C-alpha cells in the first residue's frame, strides 16, 4: 500500500487486515487537501499498527514528515505544524510528547528554505498564541515542548504581544505582555520548574529574581539554566556563579566560565587549580600516563604529580618522574610526614596474607592448581596494560590473580600461554569449571569478557561454574572495590597502580601486592557477608548471598585444537 508501509513493516509478513490502515503514498505526496486533523490521524494510525520497535517507528515517521512538509501543506509547513500541535493533545497523553517532538524537530531543516520564509513569519503569531494557550493550560503540552516551540519559531516579545493584544502594538502593550508572562515565571519558580522559568526570563527579558534564585538553581543541579540566567543578568552575576562553583569545588565549571567570559584577571588562579584537580582525579584512577601528558611538562604541575605519587606511596612512579624531569630537588624538599597517608589503605599485614606466589612456569602452575583445588572459596581478578588510544583494541590480559584468605597466586598468563597453552587450559579448567570451588569477583562480567577476548581459544575461559559477583551484593556502595573494602573492612585499597604497565617483567613488589590484595580482599569481604548478616544489606533489605551465585556460565567459541 505504498512505500511508507514497506518501511514500517520491513522484515515482517504481510498483514492484509492492516493495509486499509496504512498511510498510502498519495496521502503524503500532496498535502494541499489533507487537513492537519487527517494528517495526525494517519500518523497515529501508522504508529499503532506498525510492527517495528518504537524508536525505529519514530525514526521512519520523522523522515516521512520531513518529506511530506515539502508537498504543499496549506497555508504552509510552519502554520500547518502549529495546527497539528493543537490536535495532538486530543490523541491521548501517551502520544503527546513524542509526536510533538517529531513535528517540531522536522521543521528545523525548513528554516533555511527561502520559499517558506513568509509562512515562517506568518506562523510566529499563531505559535505565540499556542504558547499562551499552553501556559494557560488551554492546550495540554509538556513544558519541554513549550520551550521547543519558543526556540523553533524564534518567538520574541512582540510576537507574544501581538497574540495577546492584537496587531497594533504600543510600548504599553509590550509592558503588559511582559507583566503577563512574569506571572507564569513566578509560577514555574514556585513549582521548581527552573528550566522553563529561565527560558521565559531570558527570551523575554523578565526581571524578577535576585541572587537567591541562582543559589536555588545550583542547589537543584540545574547548572545550564543557572549559567544562562547569570549570562542574562550580566558580568556581576557571572562572577558570582564562578565564586559559587569555587566554593563547592566545581573547578571545571568555574574554569569554563572564566575562559568563556574572559575573567582571568578576576580569577587568576582558577585555571591552575582546575589543572591540579584534573591531575588528582587521574591519579586517583591510576591513569598516571594520561596525567603526565596533561601536565604538559609544566614544572609546577609535574611537581604536583610527584607529590600525588608520593602521597599514594607509589615510589616507583616518583623515581620515574624525577629521573625524567629532574625533580629530585623538589622531592628532597618535601617533609615525608606531611605526604604519606598509607594508614588509610589495606596492606598484606592487615589482611594477614602469608604469601604471594608468582607463577610463570609449568611446574609452578601445577603446584598452584593443586593448592587452589583444595580451597572452598577463592577471589579472582585480572590486570592488563591500559590502552589510552580511542577506538583501539584492548591489550591482552597480562596476569590473573587467584587468592585464598592466606595465599595469593599471580599467574603470568602471557608467558604461560606462550610456553604451553594446552597445560594452561587444562589447569584452569580444573579451577574455573569446578563446582566445589566458589569463585568470587568484583564486576565479574568485565573480567570474563576480557579473558574471553584475550584467550578465546582456551576452553577454560569459555565455561565457568560457581561464580559470585560481590558487587551485586552491595549495589548502593560507591567507590568500587576500594569503597566496598572501606565500608566492610574499615580501610580501602590503594588503586594508584591500577593502570600501571602490567606487561613489564618483572613486576615491581608494589604491583604484586596491589594485584594480590585485589583478589584476597574479595575473600575477606565474603567472610563478613556470610558470617555477619548485617553487612549483607542492599537498599534496606537483608541479602541472601547464596541466591546470587551463578552456577554455570558458558561463552561459546571455537576451542583451540592441540
Coordinates of C-alpha atoms in Angstrom, one line a residue:
X1 CA 0.0 0.0 0.0
X2 CA 2.9 2.3 -0.6
X3 CA 6.5 2.9 0.4
X4 CA 5.7 4.1 3.9
X5 CA 4.0 0.8 4.8
X6 CA 7.0 -1.1 3.4
X7 CA 9.3 0.9 5.6
X8 CA 7.3 0.4 8.7
X9 CA 6.8 -3.4 8.2
X10 CA 10.1 -4.3 6.7
X11 CA 11.1 -7.9 7.7
X12 CA 7.6 -8.9 8.8
X13 CA 5.0 -10.9 7.0
X14 CA 2.3 -9.0 5.1
X15 CA -0.9 -8.5 7.1
X16 CA -3.8 -7.7 4.8
X17 CA -6.1 -6.6 7.6
X18 CA -3.7 -3.7 8.4
X19 CA -3.4 -2.5 4.8
X20 CA -6.5 -0.3 5.0
X21 CA -4.9 1.5 8.0
X22 CA -1.6 2.1 6.3
X23 CA -0.6 5.6 5.1
X24 CA -0.6 5.4 1.3
X25 CA 2.0 7.2 -0.8
X26 CA -0.6 9.5 -2.2
X27 CA -1.6 10.9 1.2
X28 CA 1.9 12.4 1.7
X29 CA 2.6 13.2 -2.0
X30 CA 0.2 16.1 -1.9
X31 CA -0.9 17.7 1.4
X32 CA -2.7 20.6 -0.3
X33 CA -6.1 19.0 0.5
X34 CA -5.1 17.0 3.6
X35 CA -6.2 18.7 6.8
X36 CA -4.0 18.8 9.9
X37 CA -6.5 16.6 11.7
X38 CA -6.4 13.9 9.0
X39 CA -2.6 14.1 8.8
X40 CA -2.4 13.5 12.6
X41 CA -4.9 10.6 12.3
X42 CA -2.7 9.0 9.7
X43 CA 0.4 9.3 11.8
X44 CA -1.2 7.9 14.8
X45 CA -2.8 5.0 12.8
X46 CA 0.6 4.1 11.3
X47 CA 2.4 4.2 14.7
X48 CA -0.2 2.0 16.3
X49 CA -0.2 -0.7 13.5
X50 CA 3.5 -0.5 12.6
X51 CA 5.4 -3.7 13.5
X52 CA 8.8 -2.2 14.3
X53 CA 10.1 -1.1 17.7
X54 CA 9.0 2.4 19.0
X55 CA 12.4 4.1 18.3
X56 CA 12.6 2.7 14.8
X57 CA 9.0 3.7 14.1
X58 CA 9.5 7.2 15.2
X59 CA 12.7 7.5 13.0
X60 CA 10.7 6.3 10.0
X61 CA 7.8 8.7 10.8
X62 CA 10.2 11.6 11.1
X63 CA 11.6 11.0 7.7
X64 CA 8.1 10.8 6.2
X65 CA 7.1 14.0 7.9
X66 CA 10.1 15.9 6.6
X67 CA 9.4 14.8 3.1
X68 CA 5.6 15.5 3.4
X69 CA 6.2 19.1 4.6
X70 CA 7.7 19.8 1.1
X71 CA 4.4 18.7 -0.5
X72 CA 2.3 21.8 -0.3
X73 CA 0.7 21.8 3.1
X74 CA -1.7 24.7 3.4
X75 CA -1.2 27.5 4.1
X76 CA 2.5 26.5 4.7
X77 CA 4.6 24.0 6.7
X78 CA 5.1 26.1 9.8
X79 CA 1.4 27.1 10.1
X80 CA 0.4 23.5 9.3
X81 CA 2.6 22.2 12.2
X82 CA 1.1 24.7 14.7
X83 CA -2.3 23.5 13.7
X84 CA -1.2 19.9 14.3
X85 CA 0.1 20.9 17.8
X86 CA -3.4 21.9 18.7
X87 CA -4.7 18.5 17.7
X88 CA -2.1 16.3 19.3
X89 CA -3.4 16.6 22.9
X90 CA -6.7 15.2 21.7
X91 CA -5.0 12.0 20.7
X92 CA -4.1 11.0 24.2
X93 CA -1.3 11.7 26.7
X94 CA 0.8 8.6 25.6
X95 CA 1.3 10.2 22.2
X96 CA 1.6 13.9 23.0
X97 CA 5.2 14.4 23.8
X98 CA 6.6 12.0 21.3
X99 CA 4.5 13.3 18.4
X100 CA 5.1 16.9 19.4
X101 CA 8.8 16.4 19.4
X102 CA 8.6 14.7 15.9
X103 CA 6.7 17.6 14.4
X104 CA 8.7 20.4 15.8
X105 CA 12.1 18.8 15.1
X106 CA 11.1 18.2 11.5
X107 CA 10.8 21.9 10.9
X108 CA 14.5 22.6 11.6
X109 CA 15.7 21.9 8.1
X110 CA 13.0 24.1 6.6
X111 CA 14.1 27.3 8.4
X112 CA 16.7 28.0 5.7
X113 CA 14.4 27.2 2.8
X114 CA 13.7 30.6 1.1
X115 CA 10.3 29.6 -0.3
X116 CA 8.7 29.1 3.1
X117 CA 10.1 32.2 4.8
X118 CA 6.8 34.1 4.5
X119 CA 4.9 31.2 6.2
X120 CA 7.6 31.1 8.9
X121 CA 6.9 34.8 9.7
X122 CA 3.2 34.4 9.5
X123 CA 3.2 31.4 11.7
X124 CA 5.0 33.2 14.5
X125 CA 1.9 34.9 15.9
X126 CA 0.0 31.6 15.7
X127 CA 2.9 29.8 17.5
X128 CA 2.9 32.6 20.1
X129 CA -0.9 32.1 20.6
X130 CA -0.1 28.4 21.1
X131 CA 2.5 29.2 23.8
X132 CA -0.1 31.4 25.6
X133 CA -2.7 28.5 25.4
X134 CA -0.1 26.1 26.8
X135 CA 0.8 28.4 29.6
X136 CA -2.9 28.9 30.5
X137 CA -3.5 25.1 30.3
X138 CA -6.0 25.5 27.5
X139 CA -3.8 23.2 25.4
X140 CA -2.0 20.4 27.2
X141 CA 1.7 20.0 26.3
X142 CA 4.8 19.2 28.4
X143 CA 7.0 22.1 29.5
X144 CA 9.8 20.8 27.3
X145 CA 7.6 21.1 24.3
X146 CA 6.7 24.7 25.3
X147 CA 10.4 25.6 25.3
X148 CA 10.9 23.8 21.9
X149 CA 8.1 25.9 20.4
X150 CA 9.7 29.1 21.6
X151 CA 13.1 28.1 20.2
X152 CA 11.9 26.7 16.9
X153 CA 9.7 29.7 16.0
X154 CA 12.2 32.3 17.4
X155 CA 9.3 33.8 19.3
X156 CA 10.0 37.3 20.6
X157 CA 8.2 39.6 23.0
X158 CA 6.5 41.5 20.1
X159 CA 5.1 38.1 18.8
X160 CA 3.6 37.4 22.2
X161 CA 2.2 40.9 22.5
X162 CA 0.7 40.5 19.0
X163 CA -1.0 37.3 20.1
X164 CA -2.2 38.8 23.4
X165 CA -3.2 42.3 22.4
X166 CA -3.6 42.4 18.7
X167 CA -1.5 43.7 15.7
X168 CA -1.5 47.4 16.7
X169 CA 1.2 47.5 19.3
X170 CA 2.5 50.2 21.6
X171 CA 5.0 50.3 24.4
X172 CA 2.3 49.8 26.9
X173 CA 1.3 46.5 25.2
X174 CA 4.8 45.2 25.4
X175 CA 5.0 46.1 29.1
X176 CA 1.6 44.5 29.7
X177 CA 2.7 41.3 27.9
X178 CA 6.0 41.1 29.8
X179 CA 4.0 41.5 33.1
X180 CA 1.6 38.8 32.0
X181 CA 4.5 36.4 31.3
X182 CA 6.1 37.3 34.6
X183 CA 3.2 35.7 36.4
X184 CA 4.0 32.4 34.7
X185 CA 7.7 32.7 35.5
X186 CA 6.8 33.1 39.2
X187 CA 4.5 30.1 39.0
X188 CA 7.3 28.0 37.4
X189 CA 9.8 29.1 40.1
X190 CA 7.4 28.1 42.9
X191 CA 6.8 24.7 41.3
X192 CA 10.6 24.4 40.8
X193 CA 10.3 24.2 37.1
X194 CA 13.5 26.2 36.8
X195 CA 14.5 25.3 33.2
X196 CA 11.1 26.6 31.9
X197 CA 11.3 29.7 34.1
X198 CA 14.8 30.6 32.8
X199 CA 13.7 30.0 29.2
X200 CA 10.9 32.6 29.7
X201 CA 13.1 35.0 31.7
X202 CA 16.0 35.1 29.1
X203 CA 13.8 35.1 26.0
X204 CA 11.5 37.9 27.1
X205 CA 13.9 39.9 29.4
X206 CA 11.8 39.5 32.5
X207 CA 13.5 40.9 35.6
X208 CA 12.0 39.2 38.7
X209 CA 14.8 37.4 40.5
X210 CA 17.9 38.1 42.7
X211 CA 21.0 36.0 43.5
X212 CA 18.9 33.7 45.7
X213 CA 17.4 32.3 42.5
X214 CA 20.9 31.5 41.4
X215 CA 21.6 29.6 44.6
X216 CA 18.3 27.6 44.1
X217 CA 19.4 26.7 40.5
X218 CA 22.8 25.5 41.6
X219 CA 21.3 23.6 44.6
X220 CA 18.9 21.8 42.3
X221 CA 21.8 20.9 39.9
X222 CA 20.2 23.0 37.1
X223 CA 23.7 24.3 36.1
X224 CA 23.0 25.0 32.5
X225 CA 19.9 27.1 33.5
X226 CA 22.0 28.8 36.2
X227 CA 24.7 29.8 33.7
X228 CA 22.1 31.0 31.1
X229 CA 20.4 33.2 33.8
X230 CA 23.7 34.5 35.1
X231 CA 24.7 35.5 31.5
X232 CA 21.4 37.2 31.0
X233 CA 21.9 39.2 34.3
X234 CA 25.4 40.3 33.3
X235 CA 29.0 40.3 34.5
X236 CA 28.3 40.7 38.2
X237 CA 26.1 37.6 38.3
X238 CA 28.6 35.6 36.2
X239 CA 31.3 36.5 38.7
X240 CA 29.0 35.3 41.5
X241 CA 28.3 32.0 39.9
X242 CA 32.0 31.4 39.3
X243 CA 32.6 32.1 43.0
X244 CA 29.8 29.7 44.0
X245 CA 31.4 27.0 41.8
X246 CA 34.7 27.5 43.5
X247 CA 33.1 27.3 47.0
X248 CA 31.7 23.9 46.2
X249 CA 34.9 22.7 44.4
X250 CA 33.3 22.6 40.9
X251 CA 36.5 23.8 39.3
X252 CA 35.8 22.5 35.8
X253 CA 32.6 24.6 35.6
X254 CA 34.4 27.6 37.1
X255 CA 37.3 27.4 34.7
X256 CA 34.9 27.1 31.7
X257 CA 33.1 30.3 32.6
X258 CA 36.4 32.2 33.3
X259 CA 37.5 31.3 29.8
X260 CA 34.2 31.9 28.2
X261 CA 33.8 35.4 29.6
X262 CA 37.5 36.4 29.7
X263 CA 37.6 36.8 33.5
X264 CA 41.2 35.5 34.1
X265 CA 42.1 38.9 35.7
X266 CA 39.3 38.5 38.3
X267 CA 40.2 34.8 38.9
X268 CA 43.9 34.4 38.1
X269 CA 44.3 31.0 39.9
X270 CA 41.3 29.1 38.6
X271 CA 42.9 27.6 35.5
X272 CA 45.9 26.2 37.5
X273 CA 43.6 24.9 40.3
X274 CA 41.5 23.2 37.6
X275 CA 44.6 21.5 36.1
X276 CA 45.6 20.4 39.6
X277 CA 42.2 19.0 40.2
X278 CA 42.2 17.1 36.9
X279 CA 45.6 15.6 37.7
X280 CA 44.4 14.5 41.1
X281 CA 41.3 12.7 39.6
X282 CA 43.5 11.0 37.1
X283 CA 46.0 9.9 39.8
X284 CA 43.1 8.5 41.9
X285 CA 42.1 6.4 38.9
X286 CA 45.6 5.3 38.4
X287 CA 45.9 7.0 35.0
X288 CA 49.4 8.3 35.5
X289 CA 50.4 8.3 31.9
X290 CA 47.4 10.4 30.9
X291 CA 48.1 12.7 33.9
X292 CA 51.7 13.1 32.8
X293 CA 50.6 14.1 29.3
X294 CA 48.1 16.6 30.7
X295 CA 50.7 18.3 32.8
X296 CA 52.5 19.2 29.5
X297 CA 55.9 19.4 31.2
X298 CA 54.8 22.4 33.3
X299 CA 57.2 22.4 36.2
X300 CA 54.6 23.2 38.9
X301 CA 52.2 20.6 37.6
X302 CA 54.9 18.0 37.3
X303 CA 55.9 18.7 40.9
X304 CA 52.3 18.3 42.0
X305 CA 52.1 14.9 40.1
X306 CA 55.2 13.8 42.0
X307 CA 53.6 14.9 45.2
X308 CA 50.5 12.8 44.4
X309 CA 52.6 9.8 43.6
X310 CA 54.4 10.2 47.0
X311 CA 51.1 10.6 48.8
X312 CA 49.8 7.4 47.3
X313 CA 53.0 5.5 48.2
X314 CA 53.8 5.0 44.5
X315 CA 57.5 5.4 44.9
X316 CA 58.5 3.7 41.6
X317 CA 56.4 6.4 39.8
X318 CA 58.1 9.1 41.9
X319 CA 61.5 7.8 40.8
X320 CA 60.4 7.6 37.2
X321 CA 59.1 11.2 37.1
X322 CA 62.1 12.6 39.0
X323 CA 64.5 11.0 36.6
X324 CA 62.6 12.1 33.5
X325 CA 62.0 15.7 34.6
X326 CA 65.0 16.2 37.0
X327 CA 62.8 16.8 40.1
X328 CA 65.0 15.2 42.8
X329 CA 65.5 18.6 44.4
X330 CA 61.7 19.0 44.8
X331 CA 61.3 15.6 46.4
X332 CA 64.1 16.3 48.9
X333 CA 62.4 19.5 49.9
X334 CA 59.2 17.7 51.0
X335 CA 58.6 16.6 54.6
X336 CA 57.7 12.9 54.4
X337 CA 55.4 13.1 57.4
X338 CA 53.3 15.7 55.6
X339 CA 52.9 13.5 52.5
X340 CA 52.3 9.9 53.4
X341 CA 49.0 8.6 54.4
X342 CA 49.3 4.9 53.9
X343 CA 47.4 4.0 57.1
X344 CA 44.2 4.7 55.1
X345 CA 44.8 1.7 52.9
X346 CA 44.8 -2.1 53.4
X347 CA 48.1 -3.9 53.2
X348 CA 49.2 -7.5 53.4
X349 CA 49.8 -7.3 57.1
X350 CA 46.2 -6.1 57.8
X351 CA 44.8 -9.0 55.8
X352 CA 47.3 -11.4 57.3
X353 CA 48.1 -12.7 53.8
X354 CA 51.1 -15.0 54.3
X355 CA 52.5 -15.3 50.8
X356 CA 52.3 -14.0 47.3
X357 CA 53.4 -16.6 44.7
X358 CA 54.5 -15.6 41.2
X359 CA 53.7 -18.3 38.7
X360 CA 55.4 -18.1 35.2
X361 CA 56.4 -21.7 34.5
X362 CA 54.5 -25.1 34.2
X363 CA 55.8 -26.7 37.4
X364 CA 54.6 -23.7 39.5
X365 CA 51.3 -23.8 37.6
X366 CA 50.7 -27.4 38.5
X367 CA 51.6 -26.8 42.2
X368 CA 49.3 -23.7 42.4
X369 CA 46.4 -25.6 40.8
X370 CA 46.7 -28.4 43.3
X371 CA 46.6 -25.8 46.2
X372 CA 43.7 -24.0 44.7
X373 CA 41.7 -27.1 44.2
X374 CA 41.7 -27.8 47.9
X375 CA 40.2 -24.3 48.6
X376 CA 36.4 -23.8 49.1
X377 CA 36.4 -20.1 48.3
X378 CA 38.8 -18.1 46.2
X379 CA 39.0 -14.5 44.9
X380 CA 39.7 -13.9 41.2
X381 CA 40.9 -10.8 39.5
X382 CA 43.0 -9.9 36.4
X383 CA 45.0 -7.0 35.1
X384 CA 46.0 -5.8 31.6
X385 CA 48.1 -2.9 30.3
X386 CA 45.9 0.1 29.7
X387 CA 45.4 1.5 26.2
X388 CA 44.6 5.2 26.0
X389 CA 44.0 5.5 22.3
X390 CA 40.3 5.9 21.5
X391 CA 38.9 3.1 19.3
X392 CA 42.0 0.9 19.7
X393 CA 41.8 -2.7 20.7
X394 CA 42.4 -3.6 24.4
X395 CA 45.6 -5.2 25.3
X396 CA 45.6 -8.9 26.3
X397 CA 45.0 -9.8 29.9
X398 CA 48.6 -9.9 31.4
X399 CA 48.0 -11.6 34.8
X400 CA 45.3 -13.3 36.6
X401 CA 45.3 -13.3 40.5
X402 CA 43.7 -16.1 42.5
X403 CA 43.7 -15.9 46.3
X404 CA 42.5 -17.8 49.3
X405 CA 42.4 -16.0 52.7
X406 CA 46.1 -16.9 53.3
X407 CA 47.9 -17.2 50.0
X408 CA 47.7 -15.4 46.6
X409 CA 48.9 -16.7 43.3
X410 CA 49.7 -14.3 40.4
X411 CA 49.8 -16.1 37.1
X412 CA 51.8 -14.7 34.1
X413 CA 49.2 -15.6 31.5
X414 CA 51.2 -14.2 28.6
X415 CA 54.2 -16.4 29.3
X416 CA 52.2 -19.5 30.3
X417 CA 50.2 -19.2 27.2
X418 CA 53.3 -18.9 25.0
X419 CA 55.0 -21.9 26.8
X420 CA 52.3 -24.4 27.0
X421 CA 48.7 -23.4 26.2
X422 CA 47.4 -26.9 26.5
X423 CA 48.6 -27.3 30.1
X424 CA 47.4 -23.8 31.0
X425 CA 44.0 -24.6 29.6
X426 CA 43.9 -27.9 31.5
X427 CA 44.9 -26.4 34.9
X428 CA 42.5 -23.5 34.7
X429 CA 39.6 -25.7 33.6
X430 CA 40.2 -27.7 36.8
X431 CA 39.7 -24.4 38.7
X432 CA 37.2 -22.5 36.7
X433 CA 34.9 -25.4 36.0
X434 CA 34.9 -26.9 39.4
X435 CA 31.6 -27.0 41.2
X436 CA 33.4 -27.4 44.5
X437 CA 35.2 -24.0 44.5
X438 CA 33.2 -20.8 44.9
X439 CA 34.9 -18.2 42.8
X440 CA 34.4 -14.5 43.9
X441 CA 34.9 -11.5 41.7
X442 CA 34.0 -7.8 41.5
X443 CA 32.3 -6.7 38.3
X444 CA 33.0 -10.2 37.1
X445 CA 31.4 -9.6 33.7
X446 CA 34.2 -7.3 32.7
X447 CA 37.0 -9.6 33.6
X448 CA 35.3 -12.7 32.0
X449 CA 34.8 -10.7 28.8
X450 CA 38.4 -9.5 28.7
X451 CA 39.7 -13.1 29.3
X452 CA 37.5 -14.4 26.5
X453 CA 38.7 -11.7 24.2
X454 CA 42.4 -12.3 25.1
X455 CA 42.4 -16.1 25.2
X456 CA 39.2 -17.1 23.5
X457 CA 40.8 -20.3 22.0
X458 CA 41.1 -21.7 25.6
X459 CA 38.1 -23.6 26.9
X460 CA 39.0 -22.6 30.4
X461 CA 37.9 -19.0 29.7
X462 CA 34.6 -20.1 28.0
X463 CA 32.9 -22.0 30.7
X464 CA 32.7 -21.3 34.5
X465 CA 30.9 -22.8 37.5
X466 CA 30.1 -21.4 40.9
X467 CA 30.6 -17.7 40.4
X468 CA 29.6 -14.9 42.9
X469 CA 29.9 -11.3 41.9
X470 CA 30.4 -9.4 45.2
X471 CA 29.4 -6.1 43.5
X472 CA 25.9 -7.4 43.2
X473 CA 25.5 -7.8 46.9
X474 CA 26.3 -4.1 47.5
X475 CA 24.8 -2.2 44.6
X476 CA 24.4 1.0 46.6
X477 CA 28.1 1.2 47.6
X478 CA 30.2 3.8 45.8
X479 CA 33.9 3.9 45.1
X480 CA 34.2 0.4 43.5
X481 CA 36.0 -2.4 45.3
X482 CA 38.1 0.1 47.3
X483 CA 34.9 1.8 48.6
X484 CA 33.4 -1.5 49.5
X485 CA 36.5 -2.6 51.3
X486 CA 36.5 0.6 53.3
X487 CA 32.8 0.0 54.2
X488 CA 33.2 -3.6 55.2
X489 CA 36.8 -3.9 56.4
X490 CA 37.5 -0.3 57.6
X491 CA 40.2 0.5 55.0
X492 CA 40.2 1.0 51.3
X493 CA 42.6 -0.2 48.6
X494 CA 45.3 1.9 47.1
X495 CA 44.2 2.0 43.4
X496 CA 47.1 4.2 42.1
X497 CA 48.8 1.2 40.4
X498 CA 45.6 0.0 38.6
X499 CA 46.6 1.4 35.3
X500 CA 50.4 0.7 35.5
X501 CA 52.2 -1.3 32.9
X502 CA 51.2 -4.9 33.7
X503 CA 53.2 -6.3 30.8
X504 CA 56.6 -5.2 32.2
X505 CA 58.7 -8.0 33.7
X506 CA 59.4 -8.3 36.4
X507 CA 56.5 -6.6 38.1
X508 CA 57.5 -4.4 41.0
X509 CA 56.8 -5.6 44.5
X510 CA 54.2 -2.9 44.9
X511 CA 52.4 -4.1 41.7
X512 CA 52.4 -7.7 43.0
X513 CA 51.0 -6.5 46.4
X514 CA 48.3 -4.5 44.6
X515 CA 47.3 -7.4 42.4
X516 CA 47.3 -9.9 45.3
X517 CA 45.2 -7.6 47.5
X518 CA 42.5 -7.1 44.8
X519 CA 41.9 -10.9 44.8
X520 CA 42.4 -11.6 48.6
X521 CA 40.2 -8.8 49.7
X522 CA 37.2 -10.4 48.0
X523 CA 37.6 -13.5 50.2
X524 CA 37.7 -11.4 53.4
X525 CA 34.7 -9.3 52.3
X526 CA 32.8 -12.6 51.6
X527 CA 33.6 -14.0 55.1
X528 CA 31.9 -10.8 56.6
X529 CA 28.9 -11.2 54.3
X530 CA 28.5 -14.9 55.2
X531 CA 29.3 -14.6 58.9
X532 CA 27.7 -11.2 59.7
X533 CA 24.3 -10.8 58.1
X534 CA 24.1 -7.1 58.9
X535 CA 26.7 -6.5 56.2
X536 CA 24.7 -8.3 53.5
X537 CA 22.2 -5.4 53.2
X538 CA 21.1 -3.9 49.9
X539 CA 18.8 -0.8 50.0
X540 CA 17.4 -1.6 53.4
X541 CA 16.8 -5.3 52.8
X542 CA 19.0 -8.2 54.0
X543 CA 20.6 -10.0 51.1
X544 CA 20.7 -13.8 50.9
X545 CA 24.2 -14.2 49.2
X546 CA 23.5 -17.7 48.1
X547 CA 20.8 -16.5 45.7
X548 CA 23.4 -14.5 43.8
X549 CA 25.6 -17.5 43.0
X550 CA 25.7 -18.3 39.2
X551 CA 26.0 -22.0 38.9
X552 CA 27.2 -22.0 35.3
X553 CA 28.4 -19.5 32.6
X554 CA 29.1 -20.6 29.0
X555 CA 30.7 -18.4 26.3
X556 CA 30.6 -20.5 23.1
X557 CA 33.6 -20.0 20.8
X558 CA 35.7 -22.4 18.8
X559 CA 38.2 -24.2 21.0
X560 CA 41.9 -24.3 20.3
X561 CA 42.9 -27.6 18.7
X562 CA 46.2 -29.0 20.0

